[in-house]
Every structure is written in structure tokens, then in C-alpha cells.
Amino acid sequence: MRLSEDLRNHRIVIRDTRTGETVADTIIAAYDAEASELTLDTDQITLKEGTTISALIFSANGLCESQGVIRAQAEGKTFIRLSEGRGRDERQAVRYQVNIRGEVEFVSRPGEGKLPGGFEILLLNMSSIGLLIQVPSGRIQTGDTIRFTAVSKGQRLAITVEATRVEKVDSDSDKEKVGCSIRLVNLG
């Protein structure tokens, strides 16, 4: 998928492909579609020029994962040249640690219909095809459809997912981790 839209003011999460570490979670300041280059207003990225990164971009058309290279860093800005993006249907999606709090609007359970939400979740990590959330124990079952909202970096996310697995955080915890496949992401 080629990124041709205006990506200014859209969220981006950047990961060092060498270490697997998430190194930035910020907003795109500028994007040149012809050159496939984006500008970030941050000097917080400590990677050297020429370092290969992967980026999860929250575009108006949904989530997109792309590879790229740190081209330059100067005067509080980081310049990244992107290669071809990958849409949601890729099978080897990279996970990005995000740790965003959100609130469940509703849960739809097969055979029971729509159940009330109103409880907090923690979005632990996500890729272009799935995510991992932490929820209070007993609220979610495998097969449930979950709709939740969150705000990150000033951008509202409304996400609909299907629970594919549920597991206890640990034996003493009142929390569970839920692996989900992404059905829909709305921005704004």
C-alpha cells in the first residue's frame, strides 16, 4: 500500500527493527508523498542516521505498517524515508508497545447480544492486524466483539475488535489479557 494521503497531524509509533524497542510515539509534522519522506518534530529519537525502523501509522484510511530509514536529524526534527507500506492483511505484523487507556463502549457476545461496557481497558500493544488489551477478569470471552475508545496524542481512536484469546495476567490478578483481531479503526 502506497501512502499518498496527507499524513500531517496523524499519529505514528516507531520501532527500532534491530532491538524491537518502541522508540517514539508521536505526531507526523509533515509528509512528502513524492519522496515518501516524513518529518517529526522531535529530537527524542536517539537512533543514528541510516538505522532501519518500522512504523505503525494511524492514517485516515486505517492502520498502515511501513519500513523506513532515519535519513537525518537536525534542529529538533527527525526525517524518515519510508519504503512500501503494508496493509492490515499482512501475516507477519510487527507489535508496537503503546500502553493507552481506553473505555469499552459495548461488548457483543454470540447468543447473548449487546452487553453494556463502561469499564476501563489498557491497550498494551498493537500491530496493523491485531492488539493486546488488559481488562477486568470475567468481562470478555473468546469470540466477543468489543468496541472501545481511547485518546492518544490528542487523537481519538474508536476501535472494534474480536477477542481471539483470553488469559489470566497471573494467578493473583483480577485482570486478564485479551488478544484481538482488528475489525475497524476510526480516527477522530
Coordinates of C-alpha atoms in Angstrom, one line a residue:
M1 CA 0.0 0.0 0.0
R2 CA 1.5 3.3 -1.0
L3 CA 0.8 6.2 1.4
S4 CA -0.4 9.0 -0.8
E5 CA -2.7 10.9 1.6
D6 CA -1.7 13.9 3.7
L7 CA -0.3 12.4 6.9
R8 CA 0.3 15.6 8.8
N9 CA -1.0 15.5 12.4
H10 CA -1.5 11.7 12.3
R11 CA -0.1 9.5 15.0
I12 CA 2.9 7.3 14.4
V13 CA 4.6 4.7 16.5
I14 CA 8.2 3.9 15.6
R15 CA 10.2 0.8 16.4
D16 CA 13.9 0.0 16.1
T17 CA 14.0 -3.1 13.9
R18 CA 17.3 -4.1 15.4
T19 CA 16.3 -4.2 19.0
G20 CA 12.5 -4.5 18.7
E21 CA 12.1 -1.5 21.1
T22 CA 9.5 1.2 20.6
V23 CA 11.5 4.4 20.3
A24 CA 8.8 7.0 19.6
D25 CA 5.1 7.6 19.8
T26 CA 4.4 11.0 18.3
I27 CA 2.6 13.0 15.6
I28 CA 3.7 13.5 12.0
A29 CA 4.6 17.1 11.4
A30 CA 5.0 16.9 7.6
Y31 CA 4.8 14.3 4.8
D32 CA 6.1 14.4 1.3
A33 CA 4.3 11.7 -0.7
E34 CA 6.5 12.1 -3.8
A35 CA 9.7 11.4 -1.8
S36 CA 8.0 9.1 0.7
E37 CA 9.5 11.1 3.5
L38 CA 8.0 12.3 6.7
T39 CA 9.2 14.8 9.3
L40 CA 8.7 14.5 13.0
D41 CA 9.0 17.5 15.4
T42 CA 11.2 15.5 17.9
D43 CA 14.8 15.1 18.7
Q44 CA 13.9 12.3 21.2
I45 CA 14.7 9.6 18.7
T46 CA 18.3 8.5 19.6
L47 CA 18.8 6.3 16.6
K48 CA 21.7 7.0 14.2
E49 CA 21.1 8.1 10.6
G50 CA 20.8 5.1 8.4
T51 CA 19.0 3.0 11.1
T52 CA 16.2 0.9 9.8
I53 CA 12.9 1.4 11.6
S54 CA 9.3 0.1 11.3
A55 CA 6.4 2.5 11.7
L56 CA 2.8 2.0 12.6
I57 CA 0.9 4.9 11.0
F58 CA -2.7 5.8 12.0
S59 CA -3.8 7.2 8.7
A60 CA -7.3 8.3 7.7
N61 CA -7.7 5.0 5.8
G62 CA -6.8 2.9 8.8
L63 CA -3.6 1.4 10.2
C64 CA -0.6 1.0 8.0
E65 CA 2.8 -0.5 8.8
S66 CA 5.8 0.6 6.9
Q67 CA 9.6 0.2 7.0
G68 CA 11.9 3.2 6.7
V69 CA 15.3 4.6 7.4
I70 CA 16.3 7.5 9.6
R71 CA 17.6 9.9 7.0
A72 CA 18.6 12.9 9.1
Q73 CA 18.2 14.6 12.5
A74 CA 18.6 18.4 12.8
E75 CA 17.2 21.3 14.8
G76 CA 14.7 19.3 16.8
K77 CA 13.4 17.4 13.7
T78 CA 13.8 13.8 12.6
F79 CA 13.5 12.9 8.9
I80 CA 12.4 9.4 7.9
R81 CA 12.3 8.0 4.4
L82 CA 9.6 5.3 4.1
S83 CA 9.6 2.2 1.9
E84 CA 6.4 0.5 0.8
G85 CA 3.6 0.2 3.4
R86 CA 1.8 -2.9 4.4
G87 CA -1.9 -3.0 4.8
R88 CA -3.9 -4.8 7.6
D89 CA -3.8 -8.2 5.7
E90 CA -0.1 -8.9 6.2
R91 CA 0.5 -12.0 8.2
Q92 CA 3.8 -11.1 9.9
A93 CA 2.8 -7.8 11.6
V94 CA 5.2 -6.1 14.0
R95 CA 3.9 -5.4 17.5
Y96 CA 4.2 -1.8 18.9
Q97 CA 4.1 -1.2 22.7
V98 CA 1.5 1.7 23.2
N99 CA 0.1 1.5 26.7
I100 CA -3.0 3.6 26.1
R101 CA -6.0 3.7 28.5
G102 CA -9.5 3.5 27.0
E103 CA -13.1 2.8 27.8
V104 CA -15.3 0.0 26.5
E105 CA -18.5 1.2 24.8
F106 CA -20.0 -2.2 24.4
V107 CA -19.3 -5.9 24.1
S108 CA -21.3 -8.1 21.7
R109 CA -21.4 -11.7 22.7
P110 CA -22.6 -14.5 20.3
G111 CA -26.0 -15.8 21.6
E112 CA -26.4 -13.0 24.1
G113 CA -26.3 -9.8 22.0
K114 CA -25.0 -6.5 23.1
L115 CA -23.7 -6.2 26.7
P116 CA -23.0 -2.9 28.5
G117 CA -19.5 -1.6 28.5
G118 CA -18.4 1.3 30.7
F119 CA -15.2 -0.4 32.0
E120 CA -11.6 0.7 31.5
I121 CA -9.1 -1.2 29.4
L122 CA -5.4 -0.8 28.9
L123 CA -4.3 -1.2 25.2
L124 CA -0.9 -2.8 25.8
N125 CA 0.4 -3.3 22.2
M126 CA -0.9 -3.4 18.7
S127 CA 0.1 -4.2 15.1
S128 CA -1.6 -3.5 11.8
I129 CA -3.8 -6.6 12.3
G130 CA -4.3 -7.1 16.0
L131 CA -3.8 -5.9 19.5
L132 CA -3.5 -7.0 23.1
I133 CA -5.6 -5.4 25.8
Q134 CA -5.9 -5.8 29.6
V135 CA -9.4 -5.9 31.1
P136 CA -11.0 -6.7 34.4
S137 CA -11.4 -10.5 34.8
G138 CA -14.6 -12.1 33.6
R139 CA -15.7 -9.3 31.3
I140 CA -14.6 -10.7 27.9
Q141 CA -14.8 -14.1 26.3
T142 CA -13.2 -15.6 23.2
G143 CA -15.5 -14.7 20.3
D144 CA -16.8 -11.4 21.8
T145 CA -16.8 -8.3 19.6
I146 CA -15.5 -5.3 21.6
R147 CA -15.9 -1.6 20.8
F148 CA -13.7 0.8 22.8
T149 CA -12.5 4.4 22.5
A150 CA -9.2 5.9 23.6
V151 CA -7.4 9.2 23.2
S152 CA -3.7 9.3 22.5
K153 CA -1.6 12.2 21.4
G154 CA -4.7 14.3 21.1
Q155 CA -6.2 11.8 18.6
R156 CA -9.4 10.0 19.3
L157 CA -9.4 6.3 18.4
A158 CA -12.6 4.2 18.1
I159 CA -11.6 0.6 17.7
T160 CA -13.7 -2.5 17.1
V161 CA -12.0 -5.9 17.6
E162 CA -12.9 -9.6 18.0
A163 CA -11.4 -11.4 21.0
T164 CA -9.4 -14.4 19.8
R165 CA -7.9 -15.5 23.2
V166 CA -8.3 -14.6 26.9
E167 CA -5.7 -15.4 29.5
K168 CA -5.1 -14.5 33.2
V169 CA -2.4 -12.0 33.8
D170 CA -1.3 -14.1 36.8
S171 CA -3.0 -16.3 39.5
D172 CA -3.3 -13.4 42.0
S173 CA -4.6 -10.8 39.5
D174 CA -8.1 -9.6 38.9
K175 CA -7.0 -8.7 35.3
E176 CA -7.0 -10.7 32.1
K177 CA -5.1 -10.1 28.8
V178 CA -7.2 -10.4 25.7
G179 CA -5.6 -11.0 22.2
C180 CA -7.8 -9.4 19.5
S181 CA -8.0 -9.2 15.7
I182 CA -8.8 -5.7 14.5
R183 CA -12.1 -5.3 12.6
L184 CA -12.3 -1.5 12.3
V185 CA -10.3 1.6 13.4
N186 CA -11.9 5.1 13.2
L187 CA -9.8 8.2 13.8
G188 CA -11.1 11.5 15.0

